[in-house]
Coordinates of N, CA and C in Angstrom, one line a residue:
W7 N 1.1 -1.6 0.1 CA -0.2 0.2 0.1 C 1.4 1.0 0.0
P8 N 0.4 1.9 -0.5 CA -0.9 2.7 -1.2 C 0.1 1.7 -2.8
N9 N 0.4 0.9 -3.3 CA 1.0 0.8 -4.8 C 0.4 -1.0 -4.7
K10 N 0.7 -1.4 -6.2 CA 0.3 -2.1 -6.8 C 2.1 -3.5 -5.9
G11 N 0.8 -5.0 -5.5 CA 1.8 -6.0 -4.3 C 2.0 -6.9 -6.1
D12 N 2.4 -8.2 -4.8 CA 2.5 -9.1 -6.0 C 1.1 -9.8 -5.2
Y13 N 0.5 -9.4 -4.2 CA -0.9 -9.9 -3.9 C -0.5 -10.9 -3.1
D14 N 0.1 -11.3 -2.7 CA 0.8 -13.2 -1.8 C -0.2 -13.1 -0.6
M15 N -0.8 -11.7 -0.6 CA -1.2 -11.6 0.8 C -0.2 -11.5 2.1
N16 N 0.7 -12.0 2.2 CA 2.2 -12.6 2.9 C 2.7 -11.9 3.5
D17 N 2.1 -11.0 3.4 CA 4.2 -9.7 4.1 C 3.9 -10.0 5.3
V18 N 2.6 -9.9 6.2 CA 2.3 -9.8 8.5 C 0.8 -11.0 7.7
I19 N 1.4 -12.3 8.1 CA 0.2 -12.3 9.3 C -0.2 -13.7 10.5
V20 N -1.3 -12.8 10.9 CA -1.1 -12.6 12.4 C -2.5 -13.5 12.1
R21 N -2.3 -14.1 13.3 CA -4.1 -14.9 14.3 C -4.0 -14.3 14.8
Y22 N -5.1 -13.4 15.3 CA -6.0 -13.2 16.7 C -7.0 -13.4 17.4
N23 N -7.2 -14.0 18.5 CA -7.3 -14.6 19.8 C -8.3 -13.7 20.4
Y24 N -9.0 -13.7 21.4 CA -10.3 -13.3 22.3 C -10.7 -13.4 22.6
E25 N -10.3 -13.1 24.8 CA -10.8 -13.5 25.6 C -11.6 -13.1 26.8
K26 N -12.6 -13.1 27.4 CA -13.5 -12.4 28.1 C -13.9 -13.8 28.8
T27 N -14.0 -12.9 30.4 CA -14.4 -12.7 32.0 C -15.2 -12.7 32.0
F28 N -16.8 -13.4 32.4 CA -18.5 -12.8 32.1 C -18.9 -13.4 33.2
D29 N -20.1 -12.8 33.5 CA -21.1 -13.8 34.0 C -22.4 -14.3 33.7
K30 N -23.2 -14.9 34.5 CA -24.2 -15.0 34.1 C -25.1 -13.8 33.4
D31 N -25.4 -13.0 33.5 CA -25.9 -11.5 32.3 C -25.0 -11.6 31.4
N32 N -24.0 -11.8 31.2 CA -23.1 -11.8 30.1 C -22.3 -10.3 30.3
Q33 N -22.2 -9.7 31.9 CA -21.5 -8.6 31.6 C -19.8 -8.8 32.2
I34 N -19.0 -8.2 31.1 CA -17.8 -8.4 30.9 C -16.7 -7.7 32.2
Y35 N -16.0 -8.8 33.1 CA -15.3 -8.3 33.7 C -13.7 -7.9 33.5
A36 N -13.3 -8.4 32.4 CA -12.0 -8.8 31.8 C -11.9 -9.5 29.9
E37 N -10.8 -9.0 29.8 CA -11.0 -9.0 28.0 C -9.6 -9.4 28.1
S38 N -8.9 -10.3 26.7 CA -7.9 -10.4 26.3 C -7.5 -10.2 25.4
F39 N -6.9 -9.3 24.3 CA -6.6 -9.7 23.4 C -5.0 -10.3 22.8
I40 N -5.5 -11.1 21.8 CA -3.9 -12.3 21.0 C -4.1 -11.7 20.2
F41 N -2.4 -11.8 19.8 CA -2.3 -11.5 18.3 C -0.8 -12.8 18.2
K42 N -1.1 -13.9 17.3 CA 0.6 -14.3 16.5 C 0.6 -14.4 15.9
T43 N 2.3 -14.1 15.4 CA 2.4 -13.8 14.2 C 3.3 -15.8 13.8
F44 N 3.4 -14.8 12.4 CA 3.2 -16.6 11.7 C 4.9 -15.3 10.4
Q45 N 4.9 -16.7 10.3 CA 6.2 -16.0 9.5 C 6.1 -16.0 8.3
N46 N 7.3 -14.7 7.2 CA 7.2 -14.5 6.4 C 8.1 -14.0 5.8
Y47 N 8.1 -14.0 4.5 CA 9.8 -14.1 4.1 C 9.3 -12.1 2.7
A48 N 8.8 -11.7 3.6 CA 8.9 -9.5 3.6 C 10.2 -9.1 4.0
G49 N 10.1 -7.6 2.5 CA 11.8 -7.5 2.6 C 11.5 -5.7 3.4
N50 N 10.3 -5.7 4.1 CA 10.3 -5.1 4.8 C 10.0 -5.0 5.6
T51 N 10.3 -3.7 7.2 CA 10.1 -4.4 8.0 C 8.5 -3.7 8.4
N52 N 8.1 -4.6 8.9 CA 6.0 -4.4 9.6 C 6.6 -3.9 11.1
G53 N 6.2 -3.2 11.3 CA 4.9 -2.9 13.3 C 4.6 -3.9 13.3
L54 N 3.3 -4.1 14.4 CA 2.1 -4.4 15.1 C 1.9 -3.7 15.7
A55 N 0.6 -4.0 15.6 CA -0.2 -2.5 16.4 C -1.5 -3.1 16.8
F56 N -2.4 -3.2 17.1 CA -3.9 -2.1 17.3 C -4.7 -1.4 18.0
Q57 N -5.7 -1.3 17.4 CA -6.6 0.4 17.4 C -7.5 -0.3 18.7
L58 N -7.9 -0.7 20.3 CA -9.4 -0.6 20.8 C -10.0 -0.2 20.8
V59 N -11.1 -0.1 20.5 CA -12.7 0.9 20.2 C -13.5 0.0 21.4
G60 N -14.3 1.0 21.7 CA -15.0 0.8 23.5 C -14.2 -0.6 24.3
S61 N -14.6 -0.2 25.4 CA -14.4 -0.9 26.7 C -15.1 -0.4 27.8
G62 N -14.6 -1.4 28.9 CA -15.4 -0.8 30.3 C -14.3 0.2 30.9
N63 N -14.5 0.5 32.2 CA -13.8 1.2 33.1 C -13.6 0.1 33.3
T64 N -11.9 1.1 32.9 CA -10.0 -0.4 33.3 C -9.1 0.4 34.5
S65 N -9.4 -1.0 34.9 CA -9.0 -0.5 36.3 C -7.5 -1.2 35.9
S66 N -7.0 -2.0 35.8 CA -5.8 -2.1 35.0 C -5.4 -2.6 33.9
V67 N -4.3 -2.9 33.3 CA -3.6 -3.3 31.7 C -3.0 -4.0 32.3
T68 N -2.9 -4.9 31.3 CA -0.8 -5.9 31.8 C -1.2 -6.8 30.6
G69 N 0.6 -6.0 29.9 CA 0.7 -6.8 28.7 C 1.6 -8.0 28.7
F70 N 1.3 -9.4 27.8 CA 1.8 -10.1 28.1 C 2.5 -10.8 26.8
I71 N 4.4 -12.0 27.5 CA 4.7 -11.6 25.8 C 4.9 -13.3 26.0
R72 N 4.7 -14.4 24.8 CA 4.9 -15.6 25.0 C 6.4 -15.8 23.6
R73 N 7.1 -15.9 23.6 CA 8.1 -15.8 23.0 C 7.7 -17.1 22.1
P74 N 8.5 -17.8 20.6 CA 8.2 -19.7 20.8 C 8.7 -20.6 21.7
G75 N 8.7 -21.0 21.6 CA 9.7 -22.3 22.2 C 9.3 -22.5 23.9
E76 N 8.8 -20.9 24.5 CA 7.8 -21.2 26.0 C 7.1 -21.4 25.9
T77 N 6.4 -22.2 27.0 CA 5.0 -22.7 27.2 C 3.8 -21.8 28.1
E78 N 5.0 -20.8 28.6 CA 3.5 -19.7 29.5 C 4.6 -18.3 28.6
F79 N 2.9 -17.6 29.1 CA 3.7 -15.8 29.2 C 4.1 -15.6 30.2
S80 N 4.8 -14.0 29.7 CA 5.7 -13.3 30.8 C 5.5 -12.3 30.6
E81 N 4.6 -11.5 31.6 CA 5.0 -9.9 31.3 C 5.3 -8.9 31.1
T82 N 5.4 -8.1 30.4 CA 6.2 -7.1 29.8 C 5.0 -6.0 29.5
N83 N 5.6 -4.5 28.7 CA 5.0 -3.6 29.0 C 5.4 -3.2 26.6
F84 N 3.8 -2.5 27.5 CA 4.2 -2.1 25.3 C 3.9 -0.2 25.7
V85 N 3.3 -0.1 24.7 CA 3.8 1.1 24.2 C 1.9 1.4 23.8
Y86 N 1.7 1.7 24.4 CA -0.6 1.8 25.3 C 0.2 4.4 24.7
E87 N -0.3 4.5 23.2 CA -0.3 5.2 22.6 C -2.8 5.9 23.4
E88 N -2.6 7.0 24.1 CA -3.6 7.2 24.1 C -4.8 7.8 23.7
D89 N -3.9 9.6 23.5 CA -5.0 9.6 22.4 C -5.6 8.8 21.3
D90 N -5.4 7.9 20.4 CA -6.3 6.6 19.6 C -6.3 5.2 20.2
H91 N -5.8 5.0 21.7 CA -6.2 4.2 22.1 C -5.5 2.7 21.4
V92 N -4.2 2.7 21.4 CA -3.9 2.1 20.5 C -2.6 1.4 21.6
Y93 N -1.7 0.1 20.7 CA -0.9 -0.5 21.4 C -0.1 -1.2 20.4
I94 N 1.6 -0.7 21.2 CA 1.7 -0.9 19.5 C 3.2 -2.4 20.0
L95 N 2.8 -4.1 19.6 CA 3.4 -4.6 19.7 C 4.4 -4.9 19.4
T96 N 5.4 -4.8 18.5 CA 5.9 -5.4 18.3 C 6.4 -3.7 17.7
E97 N 7.8 -3.2 16.7 CA 7.9 -2.2 15.6 C 8.7 -3.3 14.6
D98 N 8.5 -4.4 15.1 CA 9.3 -5.3 13.9 C 9.1 -6.5 14.0
V99 N 7.9 -7.2 13.2 CA 7.2 -8.4 12.9 C 8.3 -9.2 13.5
K100 N 9.6 -9.7 12.7 CA 9.9 -10.7 11.7 C 10.8 -10.4 13.3
E101 N 10.8 -9.6 14.2 CA 12.5 -9.5 14.8 C 11.8 -11.6 16.4
N102 N 10.7 -11.5 16.8 CA 10.3 -12.2 17.6 C 9.2 -12.9 16.3
M103 N 9.7 -13.4 15.7 CA 8.6 -14.2 14.5 C 8.3 -15.3 15.0
G104 N 6.9 -15.9 15.2 CA 6.4 -17.0 16.0 C 5.9 -16.4 17.4
T105 N 6.4 -14.8 17.2 CA 5.6 -15.5 19.4 C 4.1 -14.7 19.6
E106 N 3.5 -14.9 20.5 CA 2.9 -14.6 20.3 C 2.8 -12.9 21.9
Y107 N 1.8 -12.4 21.5 CA 0.9 -10.6 22.5 C 0.1 -10.6 23.1
K108 N 0.0 -10.7 24.1 CA -0.6 -10.6 24.8 C -1.9 -9.2 25.9
V109 N -2.8 -8.1 25.8 CA -2.9 -7.7 26.9 C -4.2 -7.5 26.9
T110 N -4.2 -7.4 28.7 CA -5.1 -7.9 29.7 C -6.0 -6.7 29.9
L111 N -7.0 -6.6 30.4 CA -8.2 -5.4 31.0 C -8.7 -5.8 31.5
K112 N -8.3 -5.3 32.9 CA -9.7 -5.8 33.5 C -10.5 -4.5 33.8
Y113 N -11.6 -4.6 35.0 CA -12.4 -3.2 34.4 C -13.3 -3.1 35.5
D114 N -13.1 -1.6 36.8 CA -13.6 -1.0 37.8 C -15.5 -1.7 37.8
S115 N -16.5 -1.3 36.7 CA -17.6 -2.4 36.8 C -17.6 -3.0 35.1
P116 N -18.9 -4.0 35.3 CA -18.9 -4.6 34.5 C -19.4 -3.6 33.5
A117 N -18.4 -4.0 31.9 CA -19.0 -3.8 30.6 C -20.2 -4.7 30.5
G118 N -20.3 -3.5 29.4 CA -21.9 -4.8 28.4 C -21.6 -5.0 27.1
A119 N -20.6 -4.4 26.9 CA -20.1 -5.8 25.3 C -19.5 -5.6 24.8
A120 N -18.9 -6.4 24.6 CA -17.4 -6.9 24.4 C -16.6 -5.7 23.3
S121 N -15.5 -5.8 23.7 CA -15.3 -4.6 23.1 C -14.0 -5.1 21.9
E122 N -14.1 -3.6 20.1 CA -13.4 -3.9 18.9 C -11.9 -4.1 19.2
A123 N -10.7 -4.9 19.1 CA -8.8 -4.7 18.3 C -9.4 -5.0 17.2
R124 N -9.0 -3.8 16.1 CA -8.2 -4.0 15.1 C -7.0 -3.3 14.9
P125 N -6.0 -4.2 14.5 CA -4.6 -4.6 14.3 C -4.7 -4.1 13.0
F126 N -3.3 -3.6 12.7 CA -2.8 -2.3 11.9 C -1.5 -3.1 11.5
I127 N -0.3 -3.5 10.5 CA 1.1 -2.8 11.1 C 1.8 -1.1 10.0
F128 N 2.4 -1.3 11.2 CA 2.9 0.5 10.0 C 4.3 0.7 10.1
K129 N 4.9 1.2 9.5 CA 6.1 1.7 10.0 C 6.6 3.9 10.3
N130 N 7.5 3.5 11.3 CA 7.3 4.8 11.4 C 8.0 5.9 10.7
E131 N 8.2 6.6 10.0 CA 8.5 8.2 9.3 C 9.7 8.8 9.9
E132 N 9.9 9.2 9.7 CA 11.5 10.8 10.1 C 10.4 11.7 10.5
N133 N 9.4 12.2 9.7 CA 8.2 12.8 10.2 C 7.3 13.0 11.7
G134 N 8.2 12.6 11.6 CA 7.1 11.1 12.8 C 5.6 11.4 13.2
K135 N 5.4 10.8 11.6 CA 4.2 10.3 11.2 C 4.5 8.8 11.1
R136 N 3.0 7.9 10.3 CA 3.3 6.7 9.6 C 3.2 5.8 8.8
W137 N 3.9 5.4 8.8 CA 2.9 4.4 6.9 C 2.1 3.8 7.9
E138 N 0.6 3.4 7.6 CA 0.0 2.6 8.3 C -0.8 1.9 7.2
V139 N -1.4 0.0 7.7 CA -1.9 -0.1 6.9 C -3.0 -1.0 8.0
H140 N -4.6 -0.5 7.3 CA -5.7 -1.4 8.4 C -5.9 -2.3 7.6
L141 N -7.5 -2.6 8.0 CA -8.7 -3.5 7.0 C -8.9 -2.6 6.5
P142 N -9.8 -2.9 5.5 CA -10.5 -2.2 4.5 C -11.4 -0.9 5.3
K143 N -11.0 -0.2 4.9 CA -12.5 1.2 5.1 C -13.0 1.6 6.8
H144 N -11.5 0.7 7.0 CA -11.2 1.4 9.0 C -10.4 2.4 9.0
K145 N -10.9 3.2 9.6 CA -10.0 4.3 9.9 C -8.5 4.4 10.4
P146 N -7.7 4.8 10.3 CA -5.9 4.7 10.9 C -6.2 6.0 12.1
T147 N -5.1 6.2 12.6 CA -4.2 7.1 13.7 C -4.3 8.0 13.1
S148 N -4.1 8.4 14.7 CA -4.3 10.4 13.9 C -2.7 10.4 13.5
K149 N -2.4 9.1 13.7 CA -0.7 9.6 13.6 C 0.3 9.2 11.8
V150 N -1.1 8.4 11.3 CA -0.5 8.4 9.4 C 0.0 9.2 9.4
E151 N 0.6 9.1 7.6 CA 1.3 10.2 6.9 C 0.0 10.6 5.8
P152 N -1.1 11.8 5.5 CA -2.0 11.1 5.1 C -1.5 11.6 3.5
S153 N 0.0 12.0 2.8 CA 0.1 11.9 1.5 C -0.3 10.8 0.9
Y154 N 0.1 9.6 1.5 CA -0.3 7.9 1.3 C -1.7 8.0 0.3
F155 N -2.3 8.4 1.3 CA -3.7 8.6 0.1 C -4.1 8.8 -1.1
G156 N -4.9 8.4 -1.7 CA -5.8 8.6 -3.3 C -3.5 8.7 -4.0
K157 N -3.0 8.1 -2.9 CA -1.9 7.1 -3.9 C -1.4 6.0 -4.9
G158 N -1.0 5.9 -5.5 CA -0.5 4.6 -6.3 C -2.2 4.7 -7.3
D159 N -2.4 2.9 -5.6 CA -2.9 1.9 -6.4 C -4.6 2.4 -5.1
D160 N -4.1 3.3 -3.9 CA -5.0 3.0 -3.8 C -6.5 4.8 -3.4
A161 N -7.6 4.1 -3.6 CA -8.9 4.8 -4.2 C -9.0 5.5 -2.7
S162 N -9.1 6.5 -1.8 CA -9.2 6.1 -0.2 C -10.2 7.1 -0.1
K163 N -10.9 7.7 0.2 CA -11.3 9.3 -0.1 C -11.8 9.2 1.7
P164 N -10.7 9.9 2.0 CA -10.7 10.7 3.6 C -11.6 11.7 3.7
S165 N -12.3 12.5 3.7 CA -13.4 13.5 3.3 C -14.9 12.4 3.5
Q166 N -14.7 11.8 2.6 CA -16.2 10.7 2.5 C -16.0 9.1 4.2
G167 N -14.7 9.4 5.0 CA -14.8 8.5 5.8 C -14.2 7.3 4.9
I168 N -13.6 7.1 3.9 CA -13.1 5.8 3.8 C -12.1 5.4 3.6
Y169 N -11.6 4.3 3.5 CA -9.8 4.8 3.5 C -9.8 3.1 4.0
Y170 N -8.3 2.8 3.0 CA -7.7 0.9 2.4 C -8.3 0.7 1.8
V171 N -9.1 1.5 0.4 CA -10.0 0.4 -0.6 C -9.5 1.0 -1.7
R172 N -9.5 0.1 -3.0 CA -8.3 -0.5 -4.1 C -10.1 -0.6 -5.2
N173 N -9.8 -0.6 -6.1 CA -10.3 -1.2 -7.9 C -10.0 -2.4 -7.8
G174 N -11.0 -3.5 -8.1 CA -10.3 -5.5 -8.8 C -10.5 -6.0 -7.4
A175 N -9.8 -6.7 -7.8 CA -10.2 -8.4 -7.2 C -9.4 -8.0 -5.4
Y176 N -7.4 -7.4 -5.7 CA -7.6 -8.0 -3.8 C -6.9 -6.5 -3.6
P177 N -7.2 -6.9 -1.7 CA -7.6 -5.7 -0.8 C -6.3 -5.5 -0.3
F178 N -5.4 -4.5 0.1 CA -3.9 -4.5 0.7 C -4.3 -5.3 1.6
A179 N -5.5 -5.6 3.0 CA -4.4 -6.2 3.9 C -6.7 -7.1 3.5
I180 N -7.0 -8.5 4.4 CA -7.7 -8.9 4.4 C -7.9 -9.8 6.1
F181 N -9.5 -9.6 6.0 CA -9.4 -10.7 7.6 C -10.0 -11.7 6.8
L182 N -10.0 -13.3 7.6 CA -10.2 -14.3 7.1 C -11.0 -15.0 8.9
S183 N -12.3 -15.0 9.4 CA -13.6 -15.2 10.4 C -12.8 -16.6 10.8
G184 N -11.8 -16.9 11.9 CA -12.0 -18.7 11.5 C -11.1 -19.1 11.6
A185 N -10.2 -18.7 10.4 CA -8.7 -18.6 10.1 C -8.3 -19.5 10.5
N186 N -7.4 -21.2 10.1 CA -6.5 -21.9 11.5 C -5.6 -21.6 10.7
E187 N -3.5 -23.0 11.2 CA -2.6 -22.8 10.5 C -3.1 -23.3 9.1
E188 N -4.7 -24.1 9.2 CA -4.6 -25.5 7.8 C -5.1 -24.7 6.8
D189 N -6.2 -23.6 7.2 CA -6.1 -23.2 6.5 C -5.7 -22.0 5.0
L190 N -4.1 -21.5 6.0 CA -3.1 -20.8 5.4 C -2.0 -21.3 4.9
S191 N -2.6 -22.4 5.0 CA -0.1 -23.3 4.5 C 0.1 -23.1 2.8
K192 N -0.8 -22.8 2.7 CA -0.9 -22.0 1.2 C -0.2 -20.8 1.2
L193 N -0.6 -19.6 1.7 CA 0.6 -18.5 2.3 C 1.8 -18.4 2.7
L194 N 1.7 -20.1 3.4 CA 2.0 -20.0 4.5 C 4.2 -20.8 4.3
D195 N 3.5 -21.3 3.0 CA 4.8 -21.8 2.6 C 5.7 -20.7 0.8
R196 N 6.9 -21.1 0.8 CA 7.6 -20.0 1.4 C 8.1 -19.9 -0.5
T197 N 7.3 -21.9 -1.3 CA 7.7 -21.6 -2.1 C 6.7 -21.3 -3.0
N198 N 5.7 -20.1 -2.8 CA 4.0 -19.7 -3.3 C 4.5 -18.2 -2.9
E199 N 6.0 -17.9 -2.9 CA 5.6 -16.3 -2.1 C 6.0 -16.4 -3.7
S200 N 5.1 -14.8 -3.9 CA 4.6 -13.8 -5.3 C 3.8 -15.0 -6.3
V201 N 2.8 -15.5 -6.0 CA 1.6 -16.4 -6.2 C 0.5 -15.8 -5.9
A202 N 0.3 -14.7 -6.7 CA -1.2 -13.8 -6.2 C -1.9 -14.6 -5.6
I203 N -3.7 -14.4 -5.1 CA -3.8 -15.1 -4.0 C -5.3 -15.9 -4.2
D204 N -5.9 -15.4 -4.7 CA -5.8 -16.2 -6.7 C -6.1 -16.9 -7.1
Q205 N -4.5 -17.8 -7.1 CA -4.1 -18.7 -8.3 C -3.5 -19.6 -6.9
L206 N -4.4 -19.3 -5.4 CA -3.8 -20.5 -4.7 C -4.8 -21.0 -3.9
Y207 N -6.3 -19.9 -4.1 CA -7.7 -21.1 -2.9 C -7.8 -20.2 -4.8
S208 N -9.1 -21.6 -5.5 CA -9.8 -21.3 -6.4 C -10.8 -20.9 -5.9
G209 N -12.0 -20.8 -4.9 CA -13.2 -19.8 -4.2 C -12.5 -18.6 -4.1
Y210 N -12.2 -18.1 -4.8 CA -11.7 -16.9 -4.0 C -12.0 -16.0 -5.4
S211 N -11.4 -15.8 -6.1 CA -12.5 -15.5 -7.3 C -13.9 -14.8 -7.8
K212 N -14.6 -16.6 -6.7 CA -16.4 -16.3 -6.8 C -17.0 -15.5 -5.9
W213 N -15.9 -15.8 -4.7 CA -16.4 -14.4 -3.3 C -16.2 -13.3 -4.0
V214 N -14.8 -13.0 -4.8 CA -14.6 -10.9 -4.9 C -16.4 -10.6 -6.0
E215 N -16.2 -11.1 -6.9 CA -17.2 -11.3 -7.5 C -18.7 -11.7 -8.0
S216 N -19.1 -12.8 -5.9 CA -20.1 -12.0 -6.2 C -20.9 -10.4 -5.3
N217 N -19.5 -10.3 -4.5 CA -19.3 -9.2 -3.5 C -19.4 -9.9 -2.3
G218 N -19.1 -11.0 -1.8 CA -18.6 -11.7 -0.5 C -20.1 -12.6 -0.3
T219 N -21.8 -12.6 -1.4 CA -22.4 -13.3 -0.8 C -21.7 -14.9 -1.1
E220 N -21.0 -15.3 -2.5 CA -20.8 -16.6 -2.5 C -19.5 -17.4 -2.0
N221 N -19.0 -18.5 -1.8 CA -18.2 -18.8 -1.4 C -16.3 -17.6 -0.8
K222 N -18.3 -17.7 0.7 CA -17.3 -17.2 2.0 C -16.6 -17.4 2.9
D223 N -17.0 -19.2 2.9 CA -15.6 -20.0 3.5 C -14.5 -20.8 2.0
W224 N -14.2 -19.7 1.5 CA -13.1 -20.0 0.8 C -11.7 -20.1 1.1
Y225 N -11.0 -19.9 1.8 CA -9.7 -20.1 2.1 C -9.9 -21.8 3.2
K226 N -11.9 -22.5 3.5 CA -11.6 -24.0 3.7 C -10.8 -25.2 3.2
K227 N -11.2 -24.6 2.2 CA -10.5 -25.1 0.7 C -9.3 -25.4 -0.2

């Protein structure tokens, strides 16, 4: 982003898990957001962060990390950007490939609805801004470098609240609900580097052509 690429969709692959502690009335007392990185072969250095949307009255926030080969999480500190409610998990995904990052929030009073974690990748710019790639239509943080929008293959319209979209069959980023490591095995296979995603998954094109109404589980096949 914002330019065309090889569309193998494997520069940064992350599994996201969500945990919550709740009572019989579904009132939430704690939430955890867990992100695990997978091997990739991208030449770029990409950081991983997430923006938290909605939450209860927080009494404590604790960060944890579990590196490959470790059985337990150990406590750590993540940079928190209060203005945008952003947690910076790592500035270089490749530095600790296979690592799991966990943020746990506990609440003073129960929350009635689950929070939403919106992951994104980034690179810091010399001017203090960031190159950020979010999921399609997700708004960037206040630290994004705005000059990228509308450049190259990007069709964002910030004045209309439209971000990270483009024409054609390939998004800049994608979220696969319920996908597991077996589903992603083709994307994680180094021999498939630079192979476009529609050449790896036969059902992908129909999913795009139908505007997501058909082949919803194309990545499961």
